[in-house]
mmCIF file of C-alpha atoms in Angstrom:
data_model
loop_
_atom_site.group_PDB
_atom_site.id
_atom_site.type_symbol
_atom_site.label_atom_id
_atom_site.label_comp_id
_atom_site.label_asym_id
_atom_site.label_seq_id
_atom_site.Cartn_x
_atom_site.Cartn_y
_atom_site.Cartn_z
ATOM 1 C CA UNK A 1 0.000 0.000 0.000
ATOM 2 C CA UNK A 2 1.046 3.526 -0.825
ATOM 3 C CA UNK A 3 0.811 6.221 2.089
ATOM 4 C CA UNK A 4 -0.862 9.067 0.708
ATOM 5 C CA UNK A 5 1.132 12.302 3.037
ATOM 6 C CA UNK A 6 0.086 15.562 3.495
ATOM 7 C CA UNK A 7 1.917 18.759 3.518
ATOM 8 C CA UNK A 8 1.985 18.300 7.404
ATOM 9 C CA UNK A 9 2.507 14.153 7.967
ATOM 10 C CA UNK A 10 5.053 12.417 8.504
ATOM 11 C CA UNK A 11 6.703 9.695 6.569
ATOM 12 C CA UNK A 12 5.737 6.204 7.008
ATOM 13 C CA UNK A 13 8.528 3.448 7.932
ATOM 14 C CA UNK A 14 10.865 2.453 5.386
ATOM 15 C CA UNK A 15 9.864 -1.135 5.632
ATOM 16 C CA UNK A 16 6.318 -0.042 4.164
ATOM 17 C CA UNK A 17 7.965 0.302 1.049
ATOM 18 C CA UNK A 18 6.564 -1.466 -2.297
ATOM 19 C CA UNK A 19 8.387 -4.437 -3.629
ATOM 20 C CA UNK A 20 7.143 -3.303 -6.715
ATOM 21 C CA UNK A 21 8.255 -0.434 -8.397
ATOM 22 C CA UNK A 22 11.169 -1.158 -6.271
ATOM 23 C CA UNK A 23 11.226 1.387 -2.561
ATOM 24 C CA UNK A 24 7.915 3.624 -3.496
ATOM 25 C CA UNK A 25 6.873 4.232 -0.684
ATOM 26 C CA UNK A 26 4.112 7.550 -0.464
ATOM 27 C CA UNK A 27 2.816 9.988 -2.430
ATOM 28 C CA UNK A 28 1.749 13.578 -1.812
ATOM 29 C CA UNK A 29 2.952 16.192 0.096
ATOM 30 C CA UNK A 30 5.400 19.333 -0.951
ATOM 31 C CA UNK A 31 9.067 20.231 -2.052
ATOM 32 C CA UNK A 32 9.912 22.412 0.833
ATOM 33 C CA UNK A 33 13.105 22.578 2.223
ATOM 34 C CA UNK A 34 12.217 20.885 5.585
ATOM 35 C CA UNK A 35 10.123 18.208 3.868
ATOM 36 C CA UNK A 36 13.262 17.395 1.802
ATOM 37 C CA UNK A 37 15.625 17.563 4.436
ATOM 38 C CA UNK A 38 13.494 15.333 6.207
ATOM 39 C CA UNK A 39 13.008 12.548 3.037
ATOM 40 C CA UNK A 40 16.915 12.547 2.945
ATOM 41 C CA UNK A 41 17.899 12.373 6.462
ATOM 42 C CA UNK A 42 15.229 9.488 6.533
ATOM 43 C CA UNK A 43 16.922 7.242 3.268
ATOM 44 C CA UNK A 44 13.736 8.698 0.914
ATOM 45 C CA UNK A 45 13.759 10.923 -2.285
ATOM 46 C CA UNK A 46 11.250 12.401 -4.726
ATOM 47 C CA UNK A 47 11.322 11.382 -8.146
ATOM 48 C CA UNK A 48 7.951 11.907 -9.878
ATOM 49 C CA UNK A 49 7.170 13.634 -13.187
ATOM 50 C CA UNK A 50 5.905 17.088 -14.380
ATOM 51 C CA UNK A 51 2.132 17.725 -13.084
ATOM 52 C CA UNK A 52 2.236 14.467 -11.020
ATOM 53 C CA UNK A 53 1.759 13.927 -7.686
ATOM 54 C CA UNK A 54 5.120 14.021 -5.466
ATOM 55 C CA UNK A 55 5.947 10.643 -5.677
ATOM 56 C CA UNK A 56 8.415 9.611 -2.707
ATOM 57 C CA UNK A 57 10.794 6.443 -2.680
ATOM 58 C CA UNK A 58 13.506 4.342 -1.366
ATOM 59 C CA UNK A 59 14.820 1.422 -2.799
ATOM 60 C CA UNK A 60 15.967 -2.292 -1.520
ATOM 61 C CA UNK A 61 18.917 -2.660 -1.788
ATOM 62 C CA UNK A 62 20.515 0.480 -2.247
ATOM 63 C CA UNK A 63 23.488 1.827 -4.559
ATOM 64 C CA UNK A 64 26.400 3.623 -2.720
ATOM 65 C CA UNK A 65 29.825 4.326 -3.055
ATOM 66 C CA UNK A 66 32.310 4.161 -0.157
ATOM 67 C CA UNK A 67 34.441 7.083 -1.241
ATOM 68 C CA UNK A 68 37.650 4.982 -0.971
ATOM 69 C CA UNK A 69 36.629 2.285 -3.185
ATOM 70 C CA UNK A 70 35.984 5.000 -6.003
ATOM 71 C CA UNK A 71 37.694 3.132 -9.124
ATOM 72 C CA UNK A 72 39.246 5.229 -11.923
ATOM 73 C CA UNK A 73 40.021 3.427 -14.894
ATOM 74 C CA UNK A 74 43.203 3.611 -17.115
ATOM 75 C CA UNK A 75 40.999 5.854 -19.512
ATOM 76 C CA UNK A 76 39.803 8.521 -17.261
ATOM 77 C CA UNK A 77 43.412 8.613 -15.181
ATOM 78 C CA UNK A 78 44.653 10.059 -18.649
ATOM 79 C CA UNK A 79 41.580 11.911 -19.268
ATOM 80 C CA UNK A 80 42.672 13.568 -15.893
ATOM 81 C CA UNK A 81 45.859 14.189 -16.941
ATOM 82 C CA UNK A 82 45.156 15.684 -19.756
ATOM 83 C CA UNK A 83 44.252 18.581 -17.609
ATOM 84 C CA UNK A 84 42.521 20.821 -20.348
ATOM 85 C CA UNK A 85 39.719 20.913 -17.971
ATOM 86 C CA UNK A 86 38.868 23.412 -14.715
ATOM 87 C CA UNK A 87 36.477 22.282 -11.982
ATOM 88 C CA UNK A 88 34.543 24.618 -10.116
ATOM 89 C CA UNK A 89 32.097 24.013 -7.263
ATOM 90 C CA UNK A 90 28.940 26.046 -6.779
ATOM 91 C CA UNK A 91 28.956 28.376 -9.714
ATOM 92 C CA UNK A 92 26.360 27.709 -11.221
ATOM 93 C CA UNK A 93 23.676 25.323 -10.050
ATOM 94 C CA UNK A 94 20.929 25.906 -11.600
ATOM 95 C CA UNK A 95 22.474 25.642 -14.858
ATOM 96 C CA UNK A 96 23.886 22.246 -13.746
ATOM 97 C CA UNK A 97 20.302 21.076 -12.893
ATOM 98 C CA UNK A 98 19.124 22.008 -16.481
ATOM 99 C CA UNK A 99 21.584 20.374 -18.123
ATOM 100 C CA UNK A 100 21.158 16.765 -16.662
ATOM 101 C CA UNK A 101 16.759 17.652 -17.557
ATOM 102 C CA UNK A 102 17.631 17.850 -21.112
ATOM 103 C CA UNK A 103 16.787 14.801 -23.166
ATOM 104 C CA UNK A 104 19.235 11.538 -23.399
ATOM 105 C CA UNK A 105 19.104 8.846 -25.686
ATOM 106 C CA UNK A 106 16.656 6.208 -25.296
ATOM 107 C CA UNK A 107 14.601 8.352 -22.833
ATOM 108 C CA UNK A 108 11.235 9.977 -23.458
ATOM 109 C CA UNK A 109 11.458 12.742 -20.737
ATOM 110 C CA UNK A 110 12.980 13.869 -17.564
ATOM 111 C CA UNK A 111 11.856 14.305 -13.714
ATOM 112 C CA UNK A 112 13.756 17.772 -13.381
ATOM 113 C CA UNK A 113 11.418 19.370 -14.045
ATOM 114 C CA UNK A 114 11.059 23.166 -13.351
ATOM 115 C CA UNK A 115 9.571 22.404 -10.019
ATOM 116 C CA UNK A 116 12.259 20.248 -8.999
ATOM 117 C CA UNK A 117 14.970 22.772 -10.075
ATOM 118 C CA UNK A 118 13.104 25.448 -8.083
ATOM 119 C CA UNK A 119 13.216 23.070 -4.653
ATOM 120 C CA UNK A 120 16.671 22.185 -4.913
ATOM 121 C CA UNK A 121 18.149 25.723 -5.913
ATOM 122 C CA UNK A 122 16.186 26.909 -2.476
ATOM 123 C CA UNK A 123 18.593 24.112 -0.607
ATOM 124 C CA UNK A 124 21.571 25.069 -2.643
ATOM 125 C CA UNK A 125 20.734 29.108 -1.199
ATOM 126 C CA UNK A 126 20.727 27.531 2.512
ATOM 127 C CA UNK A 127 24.140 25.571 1.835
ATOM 128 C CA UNK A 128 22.289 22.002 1.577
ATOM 129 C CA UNK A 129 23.002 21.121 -2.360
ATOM 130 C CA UNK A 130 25.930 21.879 -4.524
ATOM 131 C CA UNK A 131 27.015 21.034 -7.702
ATOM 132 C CA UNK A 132 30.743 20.309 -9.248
ATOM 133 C CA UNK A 133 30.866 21.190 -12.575
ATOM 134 C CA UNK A 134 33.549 20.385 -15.799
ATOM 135 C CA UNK A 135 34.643 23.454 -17.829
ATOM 136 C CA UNK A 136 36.411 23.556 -20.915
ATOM 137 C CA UNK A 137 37.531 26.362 -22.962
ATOM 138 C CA UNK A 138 34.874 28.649 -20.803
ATOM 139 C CA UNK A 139 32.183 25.983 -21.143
ATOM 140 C CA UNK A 140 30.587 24.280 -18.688
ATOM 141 C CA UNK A 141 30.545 20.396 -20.358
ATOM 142 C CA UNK A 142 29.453 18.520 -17.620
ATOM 143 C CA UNK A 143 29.129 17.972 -14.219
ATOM 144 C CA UNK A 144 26.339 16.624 -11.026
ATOM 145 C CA UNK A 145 24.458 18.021 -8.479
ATOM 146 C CA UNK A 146 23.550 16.573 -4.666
ATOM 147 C CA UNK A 147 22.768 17.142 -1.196
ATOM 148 C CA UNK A 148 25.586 17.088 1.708
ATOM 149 C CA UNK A 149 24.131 16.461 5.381
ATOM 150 C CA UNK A 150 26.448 15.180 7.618
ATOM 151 C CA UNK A 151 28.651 13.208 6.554
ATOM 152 C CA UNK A 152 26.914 11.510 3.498
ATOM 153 C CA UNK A 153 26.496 12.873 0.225
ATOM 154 C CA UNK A 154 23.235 12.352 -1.778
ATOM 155 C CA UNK A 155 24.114 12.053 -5.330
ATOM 156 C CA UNK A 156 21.008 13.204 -7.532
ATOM 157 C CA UNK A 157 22.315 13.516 -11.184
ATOM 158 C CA UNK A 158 24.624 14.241 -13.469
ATOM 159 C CA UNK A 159 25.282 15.149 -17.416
ATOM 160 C CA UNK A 160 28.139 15.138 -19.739
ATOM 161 C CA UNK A 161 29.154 17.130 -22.603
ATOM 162 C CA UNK A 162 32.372 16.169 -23.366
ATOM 163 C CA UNK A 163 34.177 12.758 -23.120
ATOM 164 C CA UNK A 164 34.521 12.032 -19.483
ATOM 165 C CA UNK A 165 33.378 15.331 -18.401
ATOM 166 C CA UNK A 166 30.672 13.922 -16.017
ATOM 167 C CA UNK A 167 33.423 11.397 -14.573
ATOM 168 C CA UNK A 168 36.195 13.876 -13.945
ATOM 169 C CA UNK A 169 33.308 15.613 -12.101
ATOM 170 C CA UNK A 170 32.390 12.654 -9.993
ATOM 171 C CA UNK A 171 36.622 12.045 -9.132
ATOM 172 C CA UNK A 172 36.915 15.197 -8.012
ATOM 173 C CA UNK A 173 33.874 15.252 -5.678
ATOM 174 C CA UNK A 174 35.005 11.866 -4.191
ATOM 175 C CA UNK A 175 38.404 13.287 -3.725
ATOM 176 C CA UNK A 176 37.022 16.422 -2.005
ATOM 177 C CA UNK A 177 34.948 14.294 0.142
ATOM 178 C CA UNK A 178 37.875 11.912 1.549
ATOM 179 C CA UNK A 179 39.613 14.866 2.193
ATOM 180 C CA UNK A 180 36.604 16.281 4.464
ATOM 181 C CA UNK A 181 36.218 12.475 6.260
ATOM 182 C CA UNK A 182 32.972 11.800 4.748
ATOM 183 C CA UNK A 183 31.514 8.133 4.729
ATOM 184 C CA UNK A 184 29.017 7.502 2.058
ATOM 185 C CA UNK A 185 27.985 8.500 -1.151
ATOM 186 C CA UNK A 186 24.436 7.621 -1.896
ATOM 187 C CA UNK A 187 23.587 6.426 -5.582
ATOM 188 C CA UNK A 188 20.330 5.520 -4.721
ATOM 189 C CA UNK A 189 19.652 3.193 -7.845
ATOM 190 C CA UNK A 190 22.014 0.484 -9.748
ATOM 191 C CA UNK A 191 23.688 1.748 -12.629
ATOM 192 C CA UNK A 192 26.439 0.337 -14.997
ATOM 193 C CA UNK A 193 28.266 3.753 -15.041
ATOM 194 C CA UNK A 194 27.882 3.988 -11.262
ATOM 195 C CA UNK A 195 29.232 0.447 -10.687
ATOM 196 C CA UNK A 196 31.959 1.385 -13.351
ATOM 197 C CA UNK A 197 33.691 4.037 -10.867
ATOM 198 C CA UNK A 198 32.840 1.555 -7.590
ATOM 199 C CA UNK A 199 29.567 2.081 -6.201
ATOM 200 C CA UNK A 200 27.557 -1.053 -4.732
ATOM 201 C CA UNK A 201 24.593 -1.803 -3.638
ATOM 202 C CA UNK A 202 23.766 -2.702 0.107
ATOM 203 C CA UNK A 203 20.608 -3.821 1.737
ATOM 204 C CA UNK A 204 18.419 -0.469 2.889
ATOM 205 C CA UNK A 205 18.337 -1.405 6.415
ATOM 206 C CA UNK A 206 21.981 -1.079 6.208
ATOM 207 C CA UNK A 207 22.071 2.051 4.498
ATOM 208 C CA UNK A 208 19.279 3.513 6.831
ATOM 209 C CA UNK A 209 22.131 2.748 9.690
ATOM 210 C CA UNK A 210 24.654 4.530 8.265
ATOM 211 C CA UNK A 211 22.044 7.288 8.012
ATOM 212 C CA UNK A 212 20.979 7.107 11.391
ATOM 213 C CA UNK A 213 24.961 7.843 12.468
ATOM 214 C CA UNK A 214 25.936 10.143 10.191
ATOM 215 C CA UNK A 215 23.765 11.959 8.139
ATOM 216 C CA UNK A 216 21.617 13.902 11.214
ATOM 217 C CA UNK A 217 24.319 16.941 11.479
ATOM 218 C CA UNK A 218 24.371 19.733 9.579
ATOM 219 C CA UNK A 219 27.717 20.435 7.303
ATOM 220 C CA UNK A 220 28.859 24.189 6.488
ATOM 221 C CA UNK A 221 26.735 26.487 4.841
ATOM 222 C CA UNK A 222 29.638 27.848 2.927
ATOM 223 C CA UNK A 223 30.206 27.350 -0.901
ATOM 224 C CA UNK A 224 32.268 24.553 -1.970
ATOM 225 C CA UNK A 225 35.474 24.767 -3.090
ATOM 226 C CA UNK A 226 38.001 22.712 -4.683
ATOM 227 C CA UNK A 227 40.903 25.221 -5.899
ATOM 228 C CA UNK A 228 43.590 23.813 -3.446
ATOM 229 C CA UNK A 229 42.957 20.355 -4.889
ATOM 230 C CA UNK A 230 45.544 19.007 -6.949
ATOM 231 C CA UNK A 231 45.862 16.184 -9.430
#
């Protein structure tokens, strides 16, 4: 059964969650900031389409990445080195979010839609969401967005110009995020490019446990920035 929520209710348990679709577990309610902040502290994220419902969901198992089993293959290391690339960190999210909306092969339509942008651009003003973007020759060519709380990162999406522009993206995030002692990157569903650079997939009750440790405190509500990282 799916919980229908209000702007006001709370979130049902986790283990209420449909075995099929995979983790969809209510529908209803807003895109505020606390009702996000709650979702995400809690193991749960929107994904819905335009003029739908909110629908909410978390999946079992669960796709993460322990940042120090990020894998970089022989490919990107010299796409890396190349070094024709500069990587910025909170300059401009919005655009970021647009980019990953606009249409990919062998996909009818996207579920960033304007309303979506708008909810996460009002978490990226408080210091919640940030983006790491690829720039070449003055143009941004790829990049992600997500949410930091705590120590875990919640990866939402990410888009790619440019050969490897999404990836260098992703190394540099993961490098950033050693550095700063964080312990999880959530992936939240199984993908081949995800389990190309490491990520695997552990049982929710797991993941809501690492959640439940680390994800509660609030991280700065400065920018990001990586400009004393070095390859």
């Amino acid at each position: 059964m799916v919980h229908l929520i209000t702007s006001d209710s709370l979130f049902p348990p986790l283990e209420e969650a449909l075995l099929e679709p995979n983790g969809l577990l209510a529908v209803g309610g807003d895109l505020s900031p606390k009702r996000l902040i709650n979702a995400y502290e809690n193991g749960i994220f929107p994904w819905f389409n335009k003029d739908e419902p909110a629908l909410w969901w978390s999946p079992d198992p669960r796709m993460v990445l322990f940042p120090n089993e990020l894998k970089v293959s022989r490919s990107l290391r010299k796409s890396i080195k190349k070094n024709n690339y500069h990587v910025r960190c909170d300059s401009h999210f919005s655009e970021v979010m647009l980019a990953c909306a606009e249409p990919r092969r062998n996909q009818a339509g996207t579920w960033i839609h304007p309303d979506m942008v708008s909810a996460y651009t009002a978490l990226h003003e408080i210091g919640l969401a940030h983006s790491v973007e690829t720039w070449i020759d003055g143009k941004l060519v790829g990049g992600l967005y997500g949410l930091a709380m705590g120590k875990v990162f919640f990866g939402e999406s990410m888009f790619s110009r440019a050969p490897d522009a999404s990836k260098i993206a992703f190394v540099y995030l993961v490098r950033h995020l050693i550095q700063w002692n964080y312990i999880l990157i959530d992936c939240q569903v199984r993908t081949a490019h995800l389990a190309s650079l490491g990520a695997r997939e552990i049982s929710r009750a797991e993941f809501s446990q690492i959640l439940n440790i680390w994800a509660k405190n609030r991280v700065s509500e400065e920018k990001w920035d990586f400009s004393y990282m070095y390859e």
